[in-house]
CSV table of C-alpha atoms in Angstrom, one decimal:
chain,number,residue,atom,x,y,z
A,1,MET,CA,0.1,-0.1,-0.1
A,2,ALA,CA,0.9,3.6,-0.7
A,3,THR,CA,-0.4,7.0,-1.4
A,4,GLU,CA,-2.2,6.9,-4.8
A,5,GLY,CA,-2.2,9.6,-7.5
A,6,HIS,CA,-5.8,10.4,-8.9
A,7,GLY,CA,-5.0,12.6,-11.8
A,8,HIS,CA,-7.4,10.6,-14.0
A,9,GLY,CA,-10.6,8.9,-14.3
A,10,HIS,CA,-13.4,8.2,-11.6
A,11,HIS,CA,-15.7,10.8,-12.9
A,12,GLN,CA,-18.6,8.4,-12.5
A,13,LEU,CA,-18.4,8.3,-8.8
A,14,HIS,CA,-21.1,10.0,-6.9
A,15,GLN,CA,-20.5,12.5,-3.8
A,16,ASP,CA,-20.8,9.7,-1.3
A,17,ASP,CA,-18.4,7.6,-3.1
A,18,TRP,CA,-16.0,10.5,-3.4
A,19,ASP,CA,-16.4,11.2,0.4
A,20,ALA,CA,-15.3,7.5,1.1
A,21,VAL,CA,-12.6,7.5,-1.4
A,22,GLY,CA,-11.2,10.8,-0.2
A,23,ALA,CA,-11.3,9.6,3.4
A,24,ARG,CA,-9.5,6.5,2.5
A,25,LEU,CA,-6.6,8.2,0.6
A,26,GLU,CA,-6.3,10.7,3.2
A,27,GLY,CA,-6.0,8.1,5.9
A,28,GLU,CA,-3.5,6.1,3.9
A,29,ALA,CA,-1.2,9.2,3.2
A,30,GLU,CA,-1.6,10.1,7.0
A,31,MET,CA,-0.5,6.7,8.0
A,32,SER,CA,2.7,7.2,5.7
A,33,LEU,CA,3.6,10.7,7.0
A,34,ASP,CA,7.0,9.4,8.0
A,35,PHE,CA,7.6,8.4,4.4
A,36,LEU,CA,6.3,11.8,3.2
A,37,GLU,CA,8.1,13.9,5.7
A,38,GLY,CA,11.4,12.0,5.2
A,39,ALA,CA,11.2,12.4,1.4
A,40,ALA,CA,10.4,16.1,1.6
A,41,SER,CA,13.5,16.6,3.8
A,42,TRP,CA,15.6,14.7,1.3
A,43,LEU,CA,14.3,17.1,-1.4
A,44,THR,CA,15.7,19.9,0.6
A,45,GLU,CA,19.2,18.5,0.6
A,46,LEU,CA,18.8,18.1,-3.3
A,47,ALA,CA,17.7,21.6,-3.6
A,48,ASP,CA,21.3,22.4,-2.4
A,49,GLY,CA,20.7,25.9,-1.2
A,50,ARG,CA,18.9,26.9,-4.5
A,51,PRO,CA,15.7,28.9,-3.6
A,52,VAL,CA,12.5,26.9,-3.9
A,53,ARG,CA,9.7,29.2,-5.0
A,54,ARG,CA,7.3,26.8,-6.7
A,55,VAL,CA,6.4,23.1,-6.0
A,56,LEU,CA,4.1,20.9,-8.1
A,57,ASP,CA,2.5,17.9,-6.5
A,58,ILE,CA,1.4,15.8,-9.6
A,59,GLY,CA,-1.6,13.6,-8.8
A,60,SER,CA,-1.9,15.2,-5.4
A,61,GLY,CA,-5.2,13.2,-4.4
A,62,PRO,CA,-6.6,14.8,-0.9
A,63,GLY,CA,-3.3,17.0,-0.5
A,64,VAL,CA,-1.5,15.4,2.3
A,65,ALA,CA,1.8,15.3,0.4
A,66,SER,CA,1.1,18.9,-0.9
A,67,CYS,CA,0.8,20.1,2.7
A,68,VAL,CA,4.0,18.4,3.9
A,69,LEU,CA,5.7,19.9,0.9
A,70,ALA,CA,4.2,23.5,1.8
A,71,ALA,CA,5.5,23.0,5.4
A,72,THR,CA,9.0,22.1,4.1
A,73,PHE,CA,9.4,24.8,1.7
A,74,PRO,CA,8.0,27.7,3.6
A,75,ASP,CA,8.9,30.2,0.8
A,76,ALA,CA,7.1,28.3,-1.9
A,77,GLU,CA,3.7,28.2,-3.5
A,78,VAL,CA,2.8,24.7,-3.8
A,79,ARG,CA,0.3,23.8,-6.6
A,80,ALA,CA,-1.7,20.5,-6.0
A,81,VAL,CA,-2.5,18.9,-9.3
A,82,ASP,CA,-5.4,16.3,-9.8
A,83,GLY,CA,-8.0,15.2,-12.0
A,84,SER,CA,-10.6,15.0,-9.1
A,85,ALA,CA,-12.4,18.1,-8.0
A,86,PRO,CA,-13.7,16.5,-4.8
A,87,LEU,CA,-10.2,15.4,-3.9
A,88,LEU,CA,-8.7,18.9,-4.6
A,89,GLU,CA,-11.5,20.3,-2.3
A,90,ARG,CA,-10.3,18.0,0.5
A,91,ALA,CA,-6.7,19.4,-0.3
A,92,SER,CA,-7.7,23.0,0.0
A,93,ALA,CA,-9.6,22.2,3.3
A,94,ARG,CA,-6.6,20.3,4.8
A,95,ALA,CA,-4.3,23.3,3.9
A,96,ALA,CA,-6.7,25.7,5.6
A,97,ARG,CA,-6.7,23.6,8.6
A,98,LEU,CA,-2.9,23.5,8.9
A,99,GLY,CA,-2.7,27.2,8.2
A,100,LEU,CA,-1.2,26.6,4.8
A,101,GLY,CA,-4.2,27.8,2.7
A,102,ASP,CA,-2.4,31.1,1.5
A,103,ARG,CA,0.4,28.9,-0.2
A,104,LEU,CA,-1.4,26.0,-1.4
A,105,VAL,CA,-3.3,26.3,-4.8
A,106,VAL,CA,-5.3,23.6,-6.4
A,107,THR,CA,-5.4,22.9,-10.1
A,108,GLN,CA,-7.7,20.4,-11.9
A,109,ARG,CA,-6.0,18.7,-14.9
A,110,GLU,CA,-6.5,15.2,-16.5
A,111,LEU,CA,-3.2,13.4,-16.8
A,112,PRO,CA,-1.1,13.0,-18.8
A,113,ASP,CA,-2.3,15.7,-21.2
A,114,GLY,CA,-3.0,18.3,-18.6
A,115,LEU,CA,0.7,18.4,-17.6
A,116,ASP,CA,1.5,20.5,-20.8
A,117,SER,CA,-0.5,23.4,-19.5
A,118,LEU,CA,1.3,23.7,-16.2
A,119,GLU,CA,3.9,26.3,-15.3
A,120,PRO,CA,7.3,25.1,-14.3
A,121,ALA,CA,8.6,24.7,-10.8
A,122,ASP,CA,11.7,24.2,-8.7
A,123,VAL,CA,10.5,20.9,-7.4
A,124,VAL,CA,8.1,18.6,-9.1
A,125,TRP,CA,6.6,15.6,-6.9
A,126,ALA,CA,4.8,12.5,-8.2
A,127,SER,CA,4.0,9.7,-5.9
A,128,ARG,CA,2.4,6.6,-7.2
A,129,VAL,CA,1.2,8.5,-10.3
A,130,VAL,CA,3.4,7.4,-13.2
A,131,HIS,CA,2.3,3.7,-13.0
A,132,HIS,CA,-1.3,4.9,-13.6
A,133,LEU,CA,-0.3,6.4,-17.1
A,134,GLY,CA,-0.1,4.2,-20.3
A,135,ASP,CA,3.2,5.4,-21.6
A,136,GLN,CA,5.4,5.8,-18.6
A,137,ASP,CA,8.5,7.1,-20.5
A,138,GLU,CA,6.4,9.9,-22.1
A,139,ALA,CA,4.9,10.7,-18.8
A,140,VAL,CA,8.0,11.3,-17.1
A,141,ARG,CA,9.4,13.2,-20.2
A,142,ARG,CA,6.3,15.6,-19.7
A,143,MET,CA,7.0,15.9,-16.0
A,144,ALA,CA,10.8,16.6,-16.6
A,145,ALA,CA,9.8,19.4,-18.8
A,146,LEU,CA,8.0,21.1,-16.0
A,147,VAL,CA,11.3,21.4,-13.9
A,148,ARG,CA,13.2,24.6,-13.8
A,149,PRO,CA,16.9,24.6,-14.6
A,150,GLY,CA,18.7,23.3,-11.7
A,151,GLY,CA,15.2,22.0,-10.3
A,152,VAL,CA,14.5,18.5,-9.1
A,153,LEU,CA,11.8,15.9,-10.3
A,154,ALA,CA,11.0,13.2,-7.7
A,155,ILE,CA,9.1,10.2,-8.6
A,156,ALA,CA,7.9,7.7,-5.8
A,157,GLU,CA,7.5,4.3,-7.5
A,158,GLY,CA,8.3,0.9,-6.1
A,159,GLY,CA,9.6,-0.3,-2.7
A,160,LEU,CA,8.5,-3.0,-0.4
A,161,SER,CA,4.8,-4.1,-0.2
A,162,LEU,CA,3.0,-3.5,3.1
A,163,ARG,CA,3.1,-6.1,5.7
A,164,SER,CA,0.7,-6.0,8.4
A,165,LEU,CA,0.3,-9.7,9.8
A,166,PRO,CA,2.7,-12.3,11.0
A,167,ARG,CA,3.5,-15.1,8.6
A,168,ASN,CA,1.4,-17.5,10.7
A,169,ILE,CA,-1.8,-15.9,11.8
A,170,GLY,CA,-3.4,-18.9,13.3
A,171,ILE,CA,-6.1,-19.3,10.8
A,172,GLY,CA,-5.7,-20.6,7.2
A,173,ARG,CA,-2.3,-21.6,5.6
A,174,PRO,CA,0.8,-19.7,6.7
A,175,GLY,CA,2.2,-17.0,4.4
A,176,LEU,CA,-1.1,-15.5,3.2
A,177,GLU,CA,0.3,-12.0,2.5
A,178,ALA,CA,3.0,-13.4,0.1
A,179,ARG,CA,0.5,-15.3,-1.8
A,180,LEU,CA,-1.7,-12.0,-2.0
A,181,ASP,CA,1.3,-10.4,-3.4
A,182,VAL,CA,1.5,-12.8,-6.3
A,183,ALA,CA,-2.2,-12.2,-7.1
A,184,LEU,CA,-1.8,-8.4,-6.8
A,185,GLN,CA,1.2,-8.5,-9.2
A,186,ASP,CA,-1.1,-10.3,-11.8
A,187,TRP,CA,-4.0,-7.7,-11.1
A,188,PHE,CA,-1.4,-4.8,-11.5
A,189,SER,CA,-0.2,-6.1,-14.9
A,190,GLU,CA,-3.8,-6.2,-16.2
A,191,MET,CA,-4.5,-2.7,-14.8
A,192,ARG,CA,-1.4,-1.4,-16.6
A,193,ALA,CA,-2.3,-3.2,-19.7
A,194,ALA,CA,-5.9,-1.6,-19.6
A,195,GLN,CA,-4.5,2.1,-19.4
A,196,PRO,CA,-5.1,4.2,-22.6
A,197,GLY,CA,-1.8,4.3,-24.8
A,198,THR,CA,0.0,1.7,-22.6
A,199,ALA,CA,3.4,0.8,-23.7
A,200,SER,CA,5.8,-1.7,-22.2
A,201,THR,CA,8.6,0.0,-20.0
A,202,VAL,CA,11.5,-1.3,-18.3
A,203,GLU,CA,11.0,0.3,-14.8
A,204,HIS,CA,14.6,1.5,-14.3
A,205,TRP,CA,13.4,4.7,-13.0
A,206,PRO,CA,17.0,6.5,-12.9
A,207,GLY,CA,17.3,5.3,-16.6
A,208,ILE,CA,13.9,6.8,-17.5
A,209,LEU,CA,14.8,10.0,-15.8
A,210,ALA,CA,18.1,10.1,-17.7
A,211,GLY,CA,16.2,9.5,-20.9
A,212,ALA,CA,13.8,12.5,-20.1
A,213,GLY,CA,16.9,14.7,-20.1
A,214,LEU,CA,17.6,14.8,-16.3
A,215,THR,CA,20.7,14.0,-14.3
A,216,PRO,CA,19.8,11.0,-11.9
A,217,SER,CA,20.4,12.6,-8.5
A,218,GLY,CA,19.8,9.6,-6.2
A,219,THR,CA,17.4,6.9,-5.0
A,220,ARG,CA,16.2,6.4,-1.5
A,221,SER,CA,13.9,4.4,0.2
A,222,PHE,CA,11.7,5.5,3.3
A,223,LEU,CA,10.3,3.3,5.9
A,224,VAL,CA,6.8,3.4,7.3
A,225,ASP,CA,6.9,1.3,10.6
A,226,HIS,CA,3.6,1.1,13.1
A,227,PRO,CA,4.4,-1.7,15.5
A,228,ALA,CA,1.4,-3.5,17.1
A,229,PRO,CA,-0.9,-2.7,18.8
A,230,LEU,CA,-2.1,-0.2,16.2
A,231,ASP,CA,-4.1,2.8,17.4
A,232,PRO,CA,-7.7,2.8,16.0
A,233,GLY,CA,-7.2,5.1,13.2
A,234,THR,CA,-4.3,3.3,11.7
A,235,ARG,CA,-6.3,-0.1,12.1
A,236,GLY,CA,-9.1,1.3,10.4
A,237,VAL,CA,-6.7,2.3,7.3
A,238,VAL,CA,-5.2,-1.3,7.3
A,239,THR,CA,-8.6,-2.9,7.5
A,240,ASP,CA,-9.8,-0.8,4.6
A,241,TRP,CA,-6.8,-1.8,2.6
A,242,TRP,CA,-7.4,-5.5,3.1
A,243,GLY,CA,-11.0,-4.8,1.9
A,244,GLY,CA,-9.7,-3.3,-1.2
A,245,ILE,CA,-7.1,-6.3,-1.9
A,246,GLY,CA,-10.1,-8.7,-1.4
A,247,GLU,CA,-12.0,-6.9,-4.2
A,248,ARG,CA,-9.0,-7.0,-6.5
A,249,VAL,CA,-7.9,-10.6,-5.9
A,250,ALA,CA,-10.9,-12.6,-4.9
A,251,ASP,CA,-11.0,-14.5,-8.1
A,252,ARG,CA,-7.3,-15.0,-8.2
A,253,ILE,CA,-6.6,-16.9,-4.9
A,254,SER,CA,-7.7,-20.1,-3.7
A,255,ALA,CA,-10.9,-20.9,-1.8
A,256,ASP,CA,-9.0,-21.5,1.4
A,257,ASP,CA,-7.4,-18.1,1.0
A,258,ARG,CA,-10.8,-16.5,0.4
A,259,ALA,CA,-12.2,-18.0,3.3
A,260,THR,CA,-9.2,-16.7,5.5
A,261,LEU,CA,-9.7,-13.3,4.0
A,262,GLU,CA,-13.4,-13.2,4.7
A,263,ARG,CA,-12.6,-14.1,8.3
A,264,LEU,CA,-10.0,-11.6,8.7
A,265,LEU,CA,-12.6,-8.9,7.4
A,266,ASP,CA,-15.4,-9.8,9.5
A,267,PRO,CA,-15.8,-7.3,12.3
A,268,GLN,CA,-17.3,-9.8,14.7
A,269,ASN,CA,-14.5,-12.4,14.4
A,270,GLU,CA,-12.1,-12.5,17.1
A,271,ASP,CA,-9.2,-13.7,14.6
A,272,GLY,CA,-10.2,-10.7,12.2
A,273,LEU,CA,-8.3,-7.5,11.6
A,274,TYR,CA,-10.8,-5.2,13.8
A,275,ARG,CA,-9.9,-7.2,16.9
A,276,ARG,CA,-6.7,-9.1,16.7
A,277,PRO,CA,-3.8,-7.6,18.8
A,278,ASP,CA,-0.9,-8.4,16.3
A,279,VAL,CA,-1.8,-6.2,13.3
A,280,PHE,CA,1.1,-3.8,12.4
A,281,VAL,CA,2.3,-1.6,9.5
A,282,LEU,CA,5.6,-2.1,7.9
A,283,MET,CA,6.5,-0.8,4.3
A,284,ALA,CA,9.0,1.0,2.2
A,285,THR,CA,8.5,3.4,-0.6
A,286,THR,CA,11.3,4.2,-3.1
A,287,VAL,CA,11.8,7.7,-4.4
A,288,HIS,CA,14.0,8.5,-7.6
A,289,ALA,CA,15.2,12.0,-8.1
A,290,GLY,CA,16.6,13.7,-11.4
A,291,ARG,CA,18.0,17.2,-11.7
A,292,ALA,CA,17.2,19.5,-14.8
A,293,PRO,CA,20.4,20.9,-16.5
A,294,THR,CA,21.4,24.6,-15.8
A,295,PRO,CA,22.3,26.8,-18.9
């Protein structure tokens, strides 16, 4: 699990659906604040003393990362860019609550075509966005074109999948999460293949950044670690995440694993995620950075 970009699609959702999606995405991002704050701190190092006056958060969703970037770069205007008006409303409301509303601007754009009408920035951030776009190489080229000379493009893609349960959970066959990973990879491949204009890409992100005309400036992975027992809010985020996994892979796993998943998602089951004391969060997200050439 990781924060997701939402710069495309989903227009058929009703307001109640958007409220649920927005709350889920905001909860996931808040659970990953250690990653977002660590990555933003690294971006200040990459800025290397250059003034940062403008930041783009591409596929910002409900604006959690946008607000972290605004707090990290106090002299910058941060522009949250997303295809969903309801999510951008959440971003604006969050910025207002945190006292950042005067520096966070929201812009509705469909990705990737909407990238071309944006103004350049000193820092361009795209977390879990590029893999939703059909031609990932072309998407990175368009993002690289938005980076001012000497500025940085940072792409969060890859890492290590979330783990939230022991290998042996006392029900079903041990190793459930590893088997779900395999099923999710199949689902992910089909999702990628269904994107408009999809193209096969070797996901060597430093190489992709270099191909877009940037100088690769480093790769770092950031840990999110919430040991058991979880607070109720984080437990709720993890439980929602498992529910989403169940929807994606139900027809890709064995009957025994489906039965285990149903027990885990049953609010009344003592062995379920709502009640068991051993639920935790451990995952890593990888960020790849490239710098734009200076004249």
